[in-house]
PDB file of C-alpha atoms in Angstrom:
ATOM      1  CA  GLY W 490      70.245 108.940 109.766  1.00 82.00           C
ATOM      2  CA  ASP W 491      72.669 106.083 109.894  1.00 86.00           C
ATOM      3  CA  SER W 492      76.374 106.829 110.121  1.00 91.00           C
ATOM      4  CA  VAL W 493      79.677 105.057 110.583  1.00 95.00           C
ATOM      5  CA  THR W 494      82.778 106.638 112.075  1.00 95.00           C
ATOM      6  CA  GLN W 495      86.119 104.909 111.811  1.00 95.00           C
ATOM      7  CA  MET W 496      89.527 106.018 112.906  1.00 89.00           C
ATOM      8  CA  GLU W 497      91.413 108.314 110.584  1.00 83.00           C
ATOM      9  CA  GLY W 498      94.404 106.865 108.880  1.00 86.00           C
ATOM     10  CA  PRO W 499      96.878 106.221 107.666  1.00 94.00           C
ATOM     11  CA  VAL W 500      98.007 103.528 110.063  1.00 96.00           C
ATOM     12  CA  THR W 501     101.566 102.268 109.678  1.00 97.00           C
ATOM     13  CA  LEU W 502     102.728  99.164 111.520  1.00 97.00           C
ATOM     14  CA  SER W 503     105.653  96.787 111.478  1.00 97.00           C
ATOM     15  CA  GLU W 504     105.098  93.157 110.580  1.00 97.00           C
ATOM     16  CA  GLU W 505     103.766  91.051 113.488  1.00 96.00           C
ATOM     17  CA  ALA W 506     102.401  94.095 115.317  1.00 97.00           C
ATOM     18  CA  PHE W 507      98.924  94.149 116.836  1.00 98.00           C
ATOM     19  CA  LEU W 508      96.246  95.972 114.859  1.00 97.00           C
ATOM     20  CA  THR W 509      93.135  97.776 116.043  1.00 97.00           C
ATOM     21  CA  ILE W 510      90.973  99.912 113.777  1.00 97.00           C
ATOM     22  CA  ASN W 511      88.131 101.543 115.679  1.00 97.00           C
ATOM     23  CA  CYS W 512      84.609 101.754 114.278  1.00 97.00           C
ATOM     24  CA  THR W 513      81.512 103.198 115.926  1.00 97.00           C
ATOM     25  CA  TYR W 514      78.075 103.585 114.458  1.00 96.00           C
ATOM     26  CA  THR W 515      74.685 105.222 114.860  1.00 94.00           C
ATOM     27  CA  ALA W 516      71.612 103.487 113.513  1.00 90.00           C
ATOM     28  CA  THR W 517      67.965 102.870 114.190  1.00 81.00           C
ATOM     29  CA  GLY W 518      66.824  99.339 114.740  1.00 78.00           C
ATOM     30  CA  TYR W 519      69.221  96.412 114.715  1.00 82.00           C
ATOM     31  CA  PRO W 520      71.809  96.850 111.977  1.00 90.00           C
ATOM     32  CA  SER W 521      74.152  94.268 110.549  1.00 91.00           C
ATOM     33  CA  LEU W 522      77.814  95.271 110.653  1.00 94.00           C
ATOM     34  CA  PHE W 523      80.584  94.580 108.155  1.00 96.00           C
ATOM     35  CA  TRP W 524      84.264  95.092 107.544  1.00 97.00           C
ATOM     36  CA  TYR W 525      85.344  95.300 103.926  1.00 97.00           C
ATOM     37  CA  VAL W 526      88.922  95.359 102.639  1.00 97.00           C
ATOM     38  CA  GLN W 527      90.216  96.930  99.436  1.00 95.00           C
ATOM     39  CA  TYR W 528      93.635  95.849  98.204  1.00 94.00           C
ATOM     40  CA  PRO W 529      95.474  98.167  95.799  1.00 89.00           C
ATOM     41  CA  GLY W 530      93.863  98.250  92.353  1.00 85.00           C
ATOM     42  CA  GLU W 531      90.922  96.084  93.366  1.00 89.00           C
ATOM     43  CA  GLY W 532      87.292  96.360  94.445  1.00 91.00           C
ATOM     44  CA  LEU W 533      85.984  95.859  97.959  1.00 94.00           C
ATOM     45  CA  GLN W 534      85.918  92.374  99.461  1.00 94.00           C
ATOM     46  CA  LEU W 535      83.912  91.356 102.487  1.00 94.00           C
ATOM     47  CA  LEU W 536      86.334  90.560 105.302  1.00 97.00           C
ATOM     48  CA  LEU W 537      83.893  89.673 108.083  1.00 97.00           C
ATOM     49  CA  LYS W 538      80.419  90.432 109.353  1.00 95.00           C
ATOM     50  CA  ALA W 539      78.130  90.231 112.381  1.00 94.00           C
ATOM     51  CA  THR W 540      74.368  90.335 112.217  1.00 90.00           C
ATOM     52  CA  LYS W 541      73.373  90.653 115.880  1.00 90.00           C
ATOM     53  CA  ALA W 542      74.671  91.942 119.182  1.00 92.00           C
ATOM     54  CA  ASP W 543      77.594  90.037 120.763  1.00 95.00           C
ATOM     55  CA  ASP W 544      78.296  88.170 117.524  1.00 95.00           C
ATOM     56  CA  LYS W 545      81.984  87.902 116.657  1.00 97.00           C
ATOM     57  CA  GLY W 546      82.946  87.932 113.008  1.00 96.00           C
ATOM     58  CA  SER W 547      86.307  86.442 112.066  1.00 97.00           C
ATOM     59  CA  ASN W 548      88.315  85.733 108.927  1.00 97.00           C
ATOM     60  CA  LYS W 549      92.007  85.492 107.969  1.00 95.00           C
ATOM     61  CA  GLY W 550      93.061  86.199 111.568  1.00 97.00           C
ATOM     62  CA  PHE W 551      90.923  89.341 111.793  1.00 98.00           C
ATOM     63  CA  GLU W 552      88.151  89.621 114.379  1.00 98.00           C
ATOM     64  CA  ALA W 553      85.446  92.114 115.318  1.00 98.00           C
ATOM     65  CA  THR W 554      82.723  91.894 117.961  1.00 98.00           C
ATOM     66  CA  TYR W 555      79.333  93.584 117.630  1.00 96.00           C
ATOM     67  CA  ARG W 556      78.980  95.644 120.833  1.00 96.00           C
ATOM     68  CA  LYS W 557      75.519  97.150 121.099  1.00 93.00           C
ATOM     69  CA  GLU W 558      76.190  98.832 124.447  1.00 94.00           C
ATOM     70  CA  THR W 559      79.069 100.859 123.000  1.00 95.00           C
ATOM     71  CA  THR W 560      77.763 100.875 119.381  1.00 95.00           C
ATOM     72  CA  SER W 561      81.138  99.648 118.219  1.00 97.00           C
ATOM     73  CA  PHE W 562      82.630  97.061 115.862  1.00 98.00           C
ATOM     74  CA  HIS W 563      86.402  97.415 116.201  1.00 98.00           C
ATOM     75  CA  LEU W 564      88.631  95.398 113.887  1.00 98.00           C
ATOM     76  CA  GLU W 565      91.582  93.548 115.439  1.00 98.00           C
ATOM     77  CA  LYS W 566      94.380  91.278 114.330  1.00 98.00           C
ATOM     78  CA  GLY W 567      97.029  89.883 116.593  1.00 97.00           C
ATOM     79  CA  SER W 568      99.913  89.812 114.126  1.00 96.00           C
ATOM     80  CA  VAL W 569      99.738  91.723 110.855  1.00 97.00           C
ATOM     81  CA  GLN W 570     101.584  90.798 107.679  1.00 97.00           C
ATOM     82  CA  VAL W 571     102.847  92.904 104.784  1.00 97.00           C
ATOM     83  CA  SER W 572     100.058  91.370 102.690  1.00 96.00           C
ATOM     84  CA  ASP W 573      97.455  92.977 104.997  1.00 97.00           C
ATOM     85  CA  SER W 574      98.349  96.402 103.599  1.00 97.00           C
ATOM     86  CA  ALA W 575      95.050  97.730 102.229  1.00 97.00           C
ATOM     87  CA  VAL W 576      92.184 100.105 102.928  1.00 96.00           C
ATOM     88  CA  TYR W 577      89.653  98.853 105.482  1.00 97.00           C
ATOM     89  CA  PHE W 578      86.020 100.011 105.495  1.00 96.00           C
ATOM     90  CA  CYS W 579      83.510  99.589 108.280  1.00 97.00           C
ATOM     91  CA  ALA W 580      79.877  99.471 107.127  1.00 95.00           C
ATOM     92  CA  LEU W 581      76.389  98.905 108.410  1.00 92.00           C
ATOM     93  CA  SER W 582      73.120  97.778 106.911  1.00 89.00           C
ATOM     94  CA  ASP W 583      70.000  99.066 108.575  1.00 79.00           C
ATOM     95  CA  GLY W 584      67.479  96.250 108.635  1.00 65.00           C
ATOM     96  CA  GLY W 585      64.747  98.726 107.817  1.00 58.00           C
ATOM     97  CA  SER W 586      66.262  99.690 104.459  1.00 54.00           C
ATOM     98  CA  ASN W 587      67.464  96.525 102.927  1.00 63.00           C
ATOM     99  CA  TYR W 588      69.245  98.060  99.987  1.00 73.00           C
ATOM    100  CA  LYS W 589      71.648 100.434 101.551  1.00 81.00           C
ATOM    101  CA  LEU W 590      75.091  99.972 103.091  1.00 88.00           C
ATOM    102  CA  THR W 591      76.450 102.962 104.985  1.00 90.00           C
ATOM    103  CA  PHE W 592      80.243 103.059 104.821  1.00 93.00           C
ATOM    104  CA  GLY W 593      82.881 104.729 106.915  1.00 94.00           C
ATOM    105  CA  LYS W 594      85.548 106.763 105.149  1.00 92.00           C
ATOM    106  CA  GLY W 595      88.085 103.959 105.151  1.00 94.00           C
ATOM    107  CA  THR W 596      91.408 103.488 106.953  1.00 96.00           C
ATOM    108  CA  LEU W 597      94.613 102.940 105.016  1.00 95.00           C
ATOM    109  CA  LEU W 598      96.868 100.355 106.656  1.00 97.00           C
ATOM    110  CA  THR W 599     100.495  99.985 105.619  1.00 97.00           C
ATOM    111  CA  VAL W 600     102.527  97.136 107.084  1.00 97.00           C
ATOM    112  CA  ASN W 601     106.297  97.363 106.740  1.00 96.00           C
ATOM    113  CA  PRO W 602     108.607  94.330 106.793  1.00 95.00           C
TER     114      PRO W 602
ATOM    115  CA  GLU M1000      82.985  83.493  85.562  1.00 60.00           C
ATOM    116  CA  THR M1001      82.090  83.828  89.191  1.00 74.00           C
ATOM    117  CA  GLY M1002      81.085  86.699  91.422  1.00 92.00           C
ATOM    118  CA  VAL M1003      80.773  90.194  89.966  1.00 95.00           C
ATOM    119  CA  THR M1004      82.662  91.187  86.842  1.00 96.00           C
ATOM    120  CA  GLN M1005      83.162  94.641  85.350  1.00 97.00           C
ATOM    121  CA  THR M1006      84.386  95.761  81.957  1.00 97.00           C
ATOM    122  CA  PRO M1007      86.435  97.575  80.970  1.00 97.00           C
ATOM    123  CA  ARG M1008      88.880  97.674  83.872  1.00 95.00           C
ATOM    124  CA  HIS M1009      90.380 100.934  82.625  1.00 96.00           C
ATOM    125  CA  LEU M1010      88.852 103.643  80.444  1.00 96.00           C
ATOM    126  CA  VAL M1011      90.209 106.949  79.202  1.00 95.00           C
ATOM    127  CA  MET M1012      87.760 109.245  77.472  1.00 92.00           C
ATOM    128  CA  GLY M1013      87.440 112.803  76.301  1.00 89.00           C
ATOM    129  CA  MET M1014      84.717 115.111  77.527  1.00 88.00           C
ATOM    130  CA  THR M1015      82.730 114.760  74.300  1.00 87.00           C
ATOM    131  CA  ASN M1016      82.854 110.955  74.104  1.00 88.00           C
ATOM    132  CA  LYS M1017      80.078 108.512  74.896  1.00 93.00           C
ATOM    133  CA  LYS M1018      81.026 105.261  76.568  1.00 95.00           C
ATOM    134  CA  SER M1019      79.399 102.566  78.701  1.00 97.00           C
ATOM    135  CA  LEU M1020      80.525 100.582  81.714  1.00 98.00           C
ATOM    136  CA  LYS M1021      79.259  97.040  82.066  1.00 98.00           C
ATOM    137  CA  CYS M1022      78.668  94.954  85.161  1.00 98.00           C
ATOM    138  CA  GLU M1023      77.566  91.337  85.352  1.00 97.00           C
ATOM    139  CA  GLN M1024      76.802  89.284  88.444  1.00 96.00           C
ATOM    140  CA  HIS M1025      76.776  85.484  88.512  1.00 93.00           C
ATOM    141  CA  LEU M1026      75.380  85.152  92.042  1.00 93.00           C
ATOM    142  CA  GLY M1027      71.641  85.041  91.420  1.00 91.00           C
ATOM    143  CA  HIS M1028      71.113  88.300  93.308  1.00 91.00           C
ATOM    144  CA  ASN M1029      68.208  90.613  92.588  1.00 88.00           C
ATOM    145  CA  ALA M1030      69.730  93.979  93.564  1.00 91.00           C
ATOM    146  CA  MET M1031      72.605  95.786  91.853  1.00 94.00           C
ATOM    147  CA  TYR M1032      74.435  99.009  92.667  1.00 94.00           C
ATOM    148  CA  TRP M1033      76.762 101.599  91.174  1.00 96.00           C
ATOM    149  CA  TYR M1034      79.233 103.361  93.461  1.00 95.00           C
ATOM    150  CA  LYS M1035      81.757 106.107  92.764  1.00 95.00           C
ATOM    151  CA  GLN M1036      85.063 106.072  94.627  1.00 94.00           C
ATOM    152  CA  SER M1037      87.145 109.240  94.331  1.00 92.00           C
ATOM    153  CA  ALA M1038      90.481 109.890  95.938  1.00 85.00           C
ATOM    154  CA  LYS M1039      90.179 111.195  99.492  1.00 77.00           C
ATOM    155  CA  LYS M1040      86.356 111.028  99.464  1.00 84.00           C
ATOM    156  CA  PRO M1041      83.948 108.539 101.022  1.00 84.00           C
ATOM    157  CA  LEU M1042      82.381 105.883  98.850  1.00 90.00           C
ATOM    158  CA  GLU M1043      79.336 107.404  97.086  1.00 91.00           C
ATOM    159  CA  LEU M1044      76.264 105.339  96.256  1.00 92.00           C
ATOM    160  CA  MET M1045      74.997 106.430  92.822  1.00 94.00           C
ATOM    161  CA  PHE M1046      72.172 104.080  91.807  1.00 93.00           C
ATOM    162  CA  VAL M1047      70.343 101.052  93.158  1.00 92.00           C
ATOM    163  CA  TYR M1048      68.292  98.611  91.102  1.00 92.00           C
ATOM    164  CA  SER M1049      66.044  95.933  92.548  1.00 87.00           C
ATOM    165  CA  LEU M1050      64.404  93.427  90.215  1.00 81.00           C
ATOM    166  CA  GLU M1051      65.450  95.656  87.311  1.00 79.00           C
ATOM    167  CA  GLU M1052      63.676  98.718  88.729  1.00 82.00           C
ATOM    168  CA  ARG M1053      65.589 101.740  89.929  1.00 83.00           C
ATOM    169  CA  VAL M1054      64.900 102.208  93.634  1.00 80.00           C
ATOM    170  CA  GLU M1055      67.438 104.878  94.445  1.00 77.00           C
ATOM    171  CA  ASN M1056      69.120 107.686  92.550  1.00 77.00           C
ATOM    172  CA  ASN M1057      71.297 109.819  94.760  1.00 77.00           C
ATOM    173  CA  SER M1058      71.183 113.154  92.929  1.00 86.00           C
ATOM    174  CA  VAL M1059      73.553 111.960  90.245  1.00 92.00           C
ATOM    175  CA  PRO M1060      74.058 114.297  87.258  1.00 93.00           C
ATOM    176  CA  SER M1061      72.180 113.317  84.117  1.00 92.00           C
ATOM    177  CA  ARG M1062      75.442 112.743  82.244  1.00 94.00           C
ATOM    178  CA  PHE M1063      75.408 109.382  84.056  1.00 95.00           C
ATOM    179  CA  SER M1064      72.599 107.143  82.816  1.00 94.00           C
ATOM    180  CA  PRO M1065      72.098 103.666  84.297  1.00 95.00           C
ATOM    181  CA  GLU M1066      70.411 100.747  82.604  1.00 95.00           C
ATOM    182  CA  CYS M1067      69.416  97.388  84.064  1.00 94.00           C
ATOM    183  CA  PRO M1068      68.042  95.116  81.328  1.00 93.00           C
ATOM    184  CA  ASN M1069      67.821  92.079  83.620  1.00 92.00           C
ATOM    185  CA  SER M1070      68.806  91.096  87.141  1.00 90.00           C
ATOM    186  CA  SER M1071      72.273  89.938  86.061  1.00 94.00           C
ATOM    187  CA  HIS M1072      73.417  92.949  84.074  1.00 96.00           C
ATOM    188  CA  LEU M1073      73.895  96.603  84.877  1.00 96.00           C
ATOM    189  CA  PHE M1074      75.249  99.349  82.656  1.00 97.00           C
ATOM    190  CA  LEU M1075      76.356 102.909  83.272  1.00 97.00           C
ATOM    191  CA  HIS M1076      76.192 105.040  80.154  1.00 97.00           C
ATOM    192  CA  LEU M1077      78.486 108.045  80.159  1.00 95.00           C
ATOM    193  CA  HIS M1078      78.308 111.180  78.018  1.00 93.00           C
ATOM    194  CA  THR M1079      79.818 114.664  78.136  1.00 93.00           C
ATOM    195  CA  LEU M1080      81.687 113.915  81.333  1.00 93.00           C
ATOM    196  CA  GLN M1081      83.866 116.360  83.243  1.00 93.00           C
ATOM    197  CA  PRO M1082      87.415 115.812  84.509  1.00 93.00           C
ATOM    198  CA  GLU M1083      86.084 115.685  88.095  1.00 93.00           C
ATOM    199  CA  ASP M1084      84.171 112.534  87.115  1.00 95.00           C
ATOM    200  CA  SER M1085      87.478 110.676  86.972  1.00 95.00           C
ATOM    201  CA  ALA M1086      87.230 107.977  89.626  1.00 95.00           C
ATOM    202  CA  LEU M1087      86.931 104.254  90.289  1.00 96.00           C
ATOM    203  CA  TYR M1088      83.390 103.079  89.504  1.00 97.00           C
ATOM    204  CA  LEU M1089      82.355 100.030  91.453  1.00 97.00           C
ATOM    205  CA  CYS M1090      79.460  97.713  90.815  1.00 97.00           C
ATOM    206  CA  ALA M1091      77.962  95.528  93.544  1.00 96.00           C
ATOM    207  CA  SER M1092      75.119  93.069  93.978  1.00 94.00           C
ATOM    208  CA  SER M1093      73.172  91.659  96.897  1.00 91.00           C
ATOM    209  CA  GLN M1094      70.147  89.657  97.901  1.00 86.00           C
ATOM    210  CA  PRO M1095      68.230  92.046 100.208  1.00 75.00           C
ATOM    211  CA  GLY M1096      65.992  90.605 102.866  1.00 69.00           C
ATOM    212  CA  GLY M1097      68.129  87.548 103.420  1.00 63.00           C
ATOM    213  CA  ARG M1098      69.785  86.497 106.654  1.00 62.00           C
ATOM    214  CA  SER M1099      73.119  88.015 105.646  1.00 63.00           C
ATOM    215  CA  GLY M1100      71.899  91.535 106.367  1.00 65.00           C
ATOM    216  CA  ASN M1101      72.371  92.898 102.841  1.00 79.00           C
ATOM    217  CA  GLU M1102      75.964  91.775 102.379  1.00 87.00           C
ATOM    218  CA  GLN M1103      77.094  93.276  99.091  1.00 91.00           C
ATOM    219  CA  PHE M1104      79.514  91.666  96.668  1.00 93.00           C
ATOM    220  CA  PHE M1105      81.711  94.033  94.668  1.00 95.00           C
ATOM    221  CA  GLY M1106      83.322  93.875  91.287  1.00 95.00           C
ATOM    222  CA  PRO M1107      86.926  94.971  90.694  1.00 94.00           C
ATOM    223  CA  GLY M1108      85.879  98.378  89.387  1.00 96.00           C
ATOM    224  CA  THR M1109      86.482 100.443  86.273  1.00 97.00           C
ATOM    225  CA  ARG M1110      89.169 103.100  86.600  1.00 96.00           C
ATOM    226  CA  LEU M1111      87.830 106.037  84.563  1.00 96.00           C
ATOM    227  CA  THR M1112      89.953 108.981  83.465  1.00 95.00           C
ATOM    228  CA  VAL M1113      88.265 111.938  81.770  1.00 94.00           C
ATOM    229  CA  LEU M1114      90.621 114.184  79.832  1.00 92.00           C
TER     230      LEU M1114
END
């Protein structure tokens, strides 16, 4: 079945540091890939997405590239801010089962001033 | 109201109480979902409704009873819960089959505490 593996947290960085959160997946077919973010006390918000190989999703300074050859969708940001502190979830949607999102376990990011 | 709304935002209940969680989506989607998010556990999909019909039920105990009266509203009826049911319950909606690859939109959640 489909699965998503993302790096274990927590991740603690200083403001303006470079961020990478690794995400790899297994899926049949041609999945769409997502990064969601959950700020404290809130629900999940879509951060960015990519629907086919080599697509780059970007939003709020975050980027991730859909790499079919390495089955990866790593999240990056060049300079994090305190306000980026949140839990980040990688997810995939298998085109064959249009209802389901498969989520990773989430990575807690804390950015210190 | 825009997006996906959930009420109440916080709920404390005893094990013998009956309560309901409400979700409403203002996005014109035809699929709605209930998720359970517990501390230190992955997000768990509980129920999926498409066009008001339940299409997935992931072995959820019968003390959780979903209801989808129309494509905009979703309820989760709760009765005789256990303390381990304390969690954040998230509602989501989507428009499956579209070009967005089943992007789901989430509500803010209901924080449930069972005493």
